[in-house]
Coordinates of C-alpha atoms and ligand atoms in Angstrom, one line a residue:
X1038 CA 91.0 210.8 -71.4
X1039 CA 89.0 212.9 -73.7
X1040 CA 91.0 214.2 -76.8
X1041 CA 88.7 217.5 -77.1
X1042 CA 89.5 219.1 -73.8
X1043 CA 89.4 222.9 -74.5
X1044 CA 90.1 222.3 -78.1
X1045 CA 87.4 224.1 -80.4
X1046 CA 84.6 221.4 -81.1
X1047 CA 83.3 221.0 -84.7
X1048 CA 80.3 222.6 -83.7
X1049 CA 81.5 225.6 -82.2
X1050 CA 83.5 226.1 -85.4
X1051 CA 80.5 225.9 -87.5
X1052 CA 78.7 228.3 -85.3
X1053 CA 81.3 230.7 -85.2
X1054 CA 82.2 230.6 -88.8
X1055 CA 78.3 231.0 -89.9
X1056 CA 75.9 231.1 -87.5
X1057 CA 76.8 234.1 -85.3
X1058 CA 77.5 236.1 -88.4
X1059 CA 74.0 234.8 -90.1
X1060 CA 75.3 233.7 -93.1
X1061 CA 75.2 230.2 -94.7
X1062 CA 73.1 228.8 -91.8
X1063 CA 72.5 225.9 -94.2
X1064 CA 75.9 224.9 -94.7
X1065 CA 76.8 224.4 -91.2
X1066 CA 73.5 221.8 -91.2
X1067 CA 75.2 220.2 -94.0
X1068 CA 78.3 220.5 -92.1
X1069 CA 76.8 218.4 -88.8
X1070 CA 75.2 216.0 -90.8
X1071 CA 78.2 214.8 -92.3
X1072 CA 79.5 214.8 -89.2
X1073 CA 77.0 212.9 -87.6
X1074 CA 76.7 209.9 -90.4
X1075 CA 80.8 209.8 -90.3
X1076 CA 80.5 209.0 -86.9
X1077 CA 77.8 205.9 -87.3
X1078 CA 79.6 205.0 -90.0
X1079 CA 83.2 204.6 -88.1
X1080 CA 81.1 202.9 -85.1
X1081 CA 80.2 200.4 -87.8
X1082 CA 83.9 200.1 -89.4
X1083 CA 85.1 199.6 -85.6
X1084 CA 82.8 196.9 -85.1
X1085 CA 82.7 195.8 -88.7
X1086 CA 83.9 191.9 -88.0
X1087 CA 81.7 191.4 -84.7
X1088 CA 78.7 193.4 -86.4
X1089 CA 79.2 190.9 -89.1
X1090 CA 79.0 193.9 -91.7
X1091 CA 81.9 192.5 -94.2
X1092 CA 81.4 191.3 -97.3
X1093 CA 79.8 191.9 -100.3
X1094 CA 75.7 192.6 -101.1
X1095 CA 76.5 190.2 -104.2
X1096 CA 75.2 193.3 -106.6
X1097 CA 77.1 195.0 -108.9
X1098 CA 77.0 199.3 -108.4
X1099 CA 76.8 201.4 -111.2
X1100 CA 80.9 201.7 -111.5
X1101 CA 80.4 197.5 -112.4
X1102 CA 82.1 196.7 -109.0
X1103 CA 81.3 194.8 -106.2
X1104 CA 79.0 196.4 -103.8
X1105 CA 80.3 195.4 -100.2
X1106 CA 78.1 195.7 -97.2
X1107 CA 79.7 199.1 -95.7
X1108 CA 79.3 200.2 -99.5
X1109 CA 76.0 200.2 -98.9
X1110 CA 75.6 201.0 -95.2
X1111 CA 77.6 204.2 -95.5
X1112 CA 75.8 205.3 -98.9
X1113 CA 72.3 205.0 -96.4
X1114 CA 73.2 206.5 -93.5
X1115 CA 74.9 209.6 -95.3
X1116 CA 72.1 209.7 -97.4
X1117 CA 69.6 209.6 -94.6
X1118 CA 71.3 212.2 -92.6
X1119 CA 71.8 214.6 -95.3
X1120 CA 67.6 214.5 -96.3
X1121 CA 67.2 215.0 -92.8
X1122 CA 69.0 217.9 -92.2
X1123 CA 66.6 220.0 -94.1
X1124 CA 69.1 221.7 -96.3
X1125 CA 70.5 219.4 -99.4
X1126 CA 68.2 219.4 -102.0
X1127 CA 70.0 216.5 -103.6
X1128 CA 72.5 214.2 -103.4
X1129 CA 74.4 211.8 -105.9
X1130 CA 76.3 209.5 -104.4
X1131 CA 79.0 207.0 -106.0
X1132 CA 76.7 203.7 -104.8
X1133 CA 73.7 205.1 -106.6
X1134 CA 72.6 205.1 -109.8
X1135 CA 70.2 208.3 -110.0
X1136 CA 70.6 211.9 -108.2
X1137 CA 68.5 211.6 -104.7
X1138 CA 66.2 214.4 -105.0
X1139 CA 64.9 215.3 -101.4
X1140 CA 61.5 215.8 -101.3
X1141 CA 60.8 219.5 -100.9
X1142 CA 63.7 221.1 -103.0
X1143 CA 64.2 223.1 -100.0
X1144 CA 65.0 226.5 -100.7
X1145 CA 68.5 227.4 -99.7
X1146 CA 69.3 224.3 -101.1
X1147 CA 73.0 222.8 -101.5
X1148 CA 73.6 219.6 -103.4
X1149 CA 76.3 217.3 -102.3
X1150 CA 78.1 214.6 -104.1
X1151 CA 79.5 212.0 -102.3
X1152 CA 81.6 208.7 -102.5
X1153 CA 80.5 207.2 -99.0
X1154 CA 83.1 204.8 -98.3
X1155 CA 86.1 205.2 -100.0
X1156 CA 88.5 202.3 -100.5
X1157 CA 86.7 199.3 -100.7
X1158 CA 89.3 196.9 -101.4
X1159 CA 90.7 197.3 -98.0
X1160 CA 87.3 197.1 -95.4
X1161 CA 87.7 193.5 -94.8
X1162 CA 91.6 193.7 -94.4
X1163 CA 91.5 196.5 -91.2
X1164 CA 93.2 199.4 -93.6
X1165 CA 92.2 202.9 -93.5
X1166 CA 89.3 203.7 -95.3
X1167 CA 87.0 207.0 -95.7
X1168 CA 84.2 209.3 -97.3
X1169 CA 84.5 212.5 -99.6
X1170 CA 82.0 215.0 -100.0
X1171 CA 81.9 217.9 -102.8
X1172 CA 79.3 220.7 -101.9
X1173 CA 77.6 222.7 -104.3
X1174 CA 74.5 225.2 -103.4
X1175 CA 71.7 225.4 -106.0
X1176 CA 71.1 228.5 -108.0
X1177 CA 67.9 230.8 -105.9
X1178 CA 64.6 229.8 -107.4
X1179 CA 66.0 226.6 -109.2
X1180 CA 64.0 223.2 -109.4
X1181 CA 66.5 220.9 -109.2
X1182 CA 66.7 218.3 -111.1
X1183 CA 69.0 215.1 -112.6
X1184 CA 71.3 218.4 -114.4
X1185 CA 71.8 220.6 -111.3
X1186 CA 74.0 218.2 -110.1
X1187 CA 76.4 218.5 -113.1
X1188 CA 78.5 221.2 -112.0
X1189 CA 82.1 222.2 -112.4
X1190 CA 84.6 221.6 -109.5
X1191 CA 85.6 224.9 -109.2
X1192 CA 81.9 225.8 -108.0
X1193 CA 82.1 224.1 -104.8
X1194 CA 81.4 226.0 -101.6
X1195 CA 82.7 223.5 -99.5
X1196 CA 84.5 220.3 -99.3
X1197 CA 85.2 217.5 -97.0
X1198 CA 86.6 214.0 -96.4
X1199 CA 86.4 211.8 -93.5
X1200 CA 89.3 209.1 -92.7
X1201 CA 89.0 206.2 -90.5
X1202 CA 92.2 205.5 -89.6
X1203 CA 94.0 205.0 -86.8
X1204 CA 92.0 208.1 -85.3
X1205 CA 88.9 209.4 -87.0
X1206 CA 89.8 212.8 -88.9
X1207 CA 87.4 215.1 -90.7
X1208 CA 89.1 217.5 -92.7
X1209 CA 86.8 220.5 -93.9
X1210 CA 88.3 223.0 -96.8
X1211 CA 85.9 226.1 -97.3
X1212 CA 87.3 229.3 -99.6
X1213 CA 88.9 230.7 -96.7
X1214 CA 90.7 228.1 -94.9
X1215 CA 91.6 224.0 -94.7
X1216 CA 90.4 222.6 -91.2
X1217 CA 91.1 219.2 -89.7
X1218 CA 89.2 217.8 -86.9
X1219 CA 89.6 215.0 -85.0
X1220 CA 86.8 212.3 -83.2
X1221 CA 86.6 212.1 -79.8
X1222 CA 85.0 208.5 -79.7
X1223 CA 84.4 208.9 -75.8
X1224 CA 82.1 211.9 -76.3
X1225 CA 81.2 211.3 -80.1
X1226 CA 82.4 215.2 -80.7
X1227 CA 85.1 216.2 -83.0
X1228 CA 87.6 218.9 -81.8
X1229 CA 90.3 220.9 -83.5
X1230 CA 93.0 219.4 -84.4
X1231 CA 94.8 220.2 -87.4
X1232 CA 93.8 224.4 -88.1
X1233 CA 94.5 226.4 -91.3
X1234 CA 96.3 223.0 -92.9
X1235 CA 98.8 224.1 -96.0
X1236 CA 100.3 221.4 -97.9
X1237 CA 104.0 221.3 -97.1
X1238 CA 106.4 222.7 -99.4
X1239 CA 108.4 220.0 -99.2
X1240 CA 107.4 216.8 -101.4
X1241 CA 108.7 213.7 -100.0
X1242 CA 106.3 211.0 -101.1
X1243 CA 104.7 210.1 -104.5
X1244 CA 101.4 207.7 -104.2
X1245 CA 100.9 205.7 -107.2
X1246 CA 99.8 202.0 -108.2
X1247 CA 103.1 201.0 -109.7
X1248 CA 101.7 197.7 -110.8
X1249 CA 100.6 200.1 -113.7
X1250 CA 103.4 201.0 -115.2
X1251 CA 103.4 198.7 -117.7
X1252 CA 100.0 200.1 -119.4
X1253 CA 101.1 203.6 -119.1
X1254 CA 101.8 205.5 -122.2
X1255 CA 106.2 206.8 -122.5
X1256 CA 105.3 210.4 -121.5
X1257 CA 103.2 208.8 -118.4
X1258 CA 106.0 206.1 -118.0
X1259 CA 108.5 209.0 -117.9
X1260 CA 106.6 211.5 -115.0
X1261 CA 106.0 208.1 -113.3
X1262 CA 109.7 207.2 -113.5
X1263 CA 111.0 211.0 -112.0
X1264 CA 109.0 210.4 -108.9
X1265 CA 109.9 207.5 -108.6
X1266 CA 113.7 208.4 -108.7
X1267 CA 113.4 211.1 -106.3
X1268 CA 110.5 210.4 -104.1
X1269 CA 109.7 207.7 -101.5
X1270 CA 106.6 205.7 -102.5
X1271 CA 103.5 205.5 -100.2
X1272 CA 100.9 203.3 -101.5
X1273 CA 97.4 202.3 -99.6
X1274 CA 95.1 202.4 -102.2
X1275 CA 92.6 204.1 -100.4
X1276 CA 92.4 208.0 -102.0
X1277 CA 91.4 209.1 -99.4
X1278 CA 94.1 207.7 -97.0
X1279 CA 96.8 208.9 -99.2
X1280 CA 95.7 212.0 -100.3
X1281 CA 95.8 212.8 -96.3
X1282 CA 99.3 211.8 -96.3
X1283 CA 100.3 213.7 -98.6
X1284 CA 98.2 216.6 -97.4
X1285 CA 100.2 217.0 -93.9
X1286 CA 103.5 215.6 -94.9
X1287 CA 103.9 217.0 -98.4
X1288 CA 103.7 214.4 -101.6
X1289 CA 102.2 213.8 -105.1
X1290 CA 99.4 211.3 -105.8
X1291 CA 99.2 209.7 -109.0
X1292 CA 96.3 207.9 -110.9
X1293 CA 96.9 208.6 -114.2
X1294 CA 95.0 207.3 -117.6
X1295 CA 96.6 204.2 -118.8
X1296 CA 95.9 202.2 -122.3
X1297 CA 93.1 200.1 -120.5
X1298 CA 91.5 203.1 -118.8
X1299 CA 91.7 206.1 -121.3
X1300 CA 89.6 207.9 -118.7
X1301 CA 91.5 207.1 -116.0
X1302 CA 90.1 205.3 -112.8
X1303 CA 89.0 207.8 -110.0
X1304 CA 85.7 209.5 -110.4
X1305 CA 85.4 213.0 -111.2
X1306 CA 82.6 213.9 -109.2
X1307 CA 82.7 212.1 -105.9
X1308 CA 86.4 212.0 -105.8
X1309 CA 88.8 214.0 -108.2
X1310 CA 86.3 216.9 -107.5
X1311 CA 86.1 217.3 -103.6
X1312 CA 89.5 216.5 -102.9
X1313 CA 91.1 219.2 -106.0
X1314 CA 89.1 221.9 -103.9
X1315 CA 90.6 220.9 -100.6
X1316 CA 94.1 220.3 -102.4
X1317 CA 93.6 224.0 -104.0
X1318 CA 92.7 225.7 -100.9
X1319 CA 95.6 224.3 -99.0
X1320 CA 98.3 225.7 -101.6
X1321 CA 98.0 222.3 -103.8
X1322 CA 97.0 221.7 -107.1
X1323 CA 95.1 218.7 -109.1
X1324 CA 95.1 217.9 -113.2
X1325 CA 94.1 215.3 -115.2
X1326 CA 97.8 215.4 -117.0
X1327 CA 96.2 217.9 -119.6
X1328 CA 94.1 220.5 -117.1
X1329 CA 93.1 221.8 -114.2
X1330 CA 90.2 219.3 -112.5
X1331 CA 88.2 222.3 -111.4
X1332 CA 87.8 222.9 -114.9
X1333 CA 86.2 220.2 -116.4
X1334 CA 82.4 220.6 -117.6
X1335 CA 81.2 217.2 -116.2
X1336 CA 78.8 215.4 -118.4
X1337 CA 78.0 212.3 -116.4
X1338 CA 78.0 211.9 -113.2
X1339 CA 79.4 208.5 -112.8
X1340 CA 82.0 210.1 -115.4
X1341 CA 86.1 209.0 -114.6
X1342 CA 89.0 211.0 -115.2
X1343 CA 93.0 210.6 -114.5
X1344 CA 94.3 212.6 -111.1
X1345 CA 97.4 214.0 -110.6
X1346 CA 96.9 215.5 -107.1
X1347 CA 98.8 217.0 -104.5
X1348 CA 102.0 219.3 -104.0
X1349 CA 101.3 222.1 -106.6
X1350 CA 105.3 222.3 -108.0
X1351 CA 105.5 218.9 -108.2
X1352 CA 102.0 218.5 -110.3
X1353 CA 102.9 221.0 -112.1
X1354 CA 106.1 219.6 -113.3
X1355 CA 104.4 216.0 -113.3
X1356 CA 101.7 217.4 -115.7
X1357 CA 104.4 219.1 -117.7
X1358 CA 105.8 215.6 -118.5
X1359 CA 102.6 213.7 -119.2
X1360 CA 101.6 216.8 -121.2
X1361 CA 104.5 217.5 -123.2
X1362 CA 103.7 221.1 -122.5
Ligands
LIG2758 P1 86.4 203.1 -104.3 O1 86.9 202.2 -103.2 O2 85.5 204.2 -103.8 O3 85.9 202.3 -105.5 O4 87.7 204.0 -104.8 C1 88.6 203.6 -105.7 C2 89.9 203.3 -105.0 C3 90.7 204.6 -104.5 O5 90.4 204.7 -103.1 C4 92.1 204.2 -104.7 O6 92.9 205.3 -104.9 C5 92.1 203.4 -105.9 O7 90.8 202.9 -106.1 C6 93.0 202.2 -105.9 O8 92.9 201.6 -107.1 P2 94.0 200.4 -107.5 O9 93.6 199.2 -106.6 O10 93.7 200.2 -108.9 O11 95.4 200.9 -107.2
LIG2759 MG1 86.5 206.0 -103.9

């Protein structure tokens, strides 16, 4: 039985968001293509054991960790689909060392940065997993090059992430509303599932790696410790995963800086980035600790940074703690 039924497909969305009001044409491209490499990319985390896809490449990406083989299928096919849609001009992408520039620099351009599959440590162990894409469009007239791609958070157009869970959901935050969507695997279509999505005000779940609390500094210790004593703990160590949690049932995720990571863990522009915009434009909020994550002037794009992310009281008073402000 179909899930989509008369629900409002993905496409129809885009088209009635942009295309029947002529504006942004581009982005709903961008839009489908995501959608379209999301869905070859779940096909291949279904069948990930019989398609004999686990495992690692045995190379090392640019982060210094293990490539494994989905790594590196996912970072092609978004890749590929994206070029092809004939509206990014570039693409930088977590697995990848150097900005992809698409041949052409087309003119309506929009550069997307992406972290394809999210959560690597649990492919080979059946555990949700994802991919998170930030969307910038380039300035008119700009050649784009290695730069144009080193812009704040807070300049996104558009942002998405993609979870392959226990359903596939495609959640899709623009200035004007949070969307989730849901895959249809019988038709390959994803329908309306989840609309106008506000983070609950309600915070029952903090997200954090609590075999860190030893490295943490006493302010950090001390934040850490107040969730802890009021909140139930949800941990899957995928982001993406958790962040969705905590998007539709209310809750704070935590990766803060510790004394072995001084810049914290996450990356800012394939993670932290995307997912502050779709925290922000649901009612949350997302902080390093010391500020806002839409803030930050990136200066590399492989760059890290702590995240505090989620339920915007309870970051705030998180922040407040860690801060000392
Ligand atoms: P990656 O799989 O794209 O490298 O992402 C990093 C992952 C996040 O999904 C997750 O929140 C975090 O690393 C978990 O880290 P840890 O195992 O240290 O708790
Ligand atoms: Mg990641």
């Amino acid at each position: 039985m179909p899930v989509a039924g008369k629900r409002t497909t993905l496409q129809e969305y885009v088209a009635s968001k942009w295309e029947n009001k002529g504006q942004n044409l581009g982005l709903g491209a961008v839009i489908m293509a995501i959608a379209d490499g999301s869905r070859k990319v779940q096909e291949q985390v279904q069948q990930a054991s019989l398609a004999d896809v686990l495992g690692t490449t045995e190379e090392t990406n640019i982060q210094g960790e293990i490539v494994q083989r989905l790594d590196e299928a996912s970072s092609n096919i978004f890749v590929e689909m994206l070029s092809q849609s004939g509206h990014v001009a570039a693409i930088g992408c977590e697995e990848i060392e150097n900005p992809v520039i698409v041949e052409g620099n087309v003119a309506d351009g929009f550069i997307v940065l992406m972290d394809p599959l999210d959560g690597s440590s649990n492919i080979d162990v059946a555990v949700s997993i994802g991919s998170i894409f930030g969307i910038w469009q380039k300035s008119p007239g700009e050649t784009v090059n290695d730069a144009s791609l080193l812009r704040k958070g807070n300049e996104q157009i558009a942002a998405a992430y993609v979870v392959y869970g226990s359903s596939t959901v495609l959640v899709l935050a623009t200035k004007d509303n949070v969307c989730g969507f849901t895959l249809d695997v019988s038709t390959g279509s994803y329908a309306v599932t989840h609309p106008n999505i506000t983070i609950p005000a309600d915070c029952p779940y903090y997200s954090t790696n609590e075999g860190n609390s030893k490295v943490l500094d006493e302010p950090t210790k001390k934040a850490i410790g107040l969730l802890r004593d009021k909140y139930s703990q949800r941990y899957v160590g995928s982001l993406v995963a958790d962040f969705h949690r905590n998007l539709l049932k209310g809750g704070i995720f935590a990766y803060p800086a510790d004394i072995n990571r001084k810049s914290g863990r996450l990356r800012l522009m394939y993670e932290a980035n995307p997912l502050g915009f779709v925290a922000e434009q649901a009612g949350g909020a997302a902080s390093t600790g010391y500020e806002r994550i839409l803030d930050i002037t990136p200066t590399e794009l492989h760059q890290r940074t702590p995240l505090i992310l989620g339920n915007k009281d309870v970051v705030e008073s998180t922040v407040s703690v860690i801060s000392g402000s």
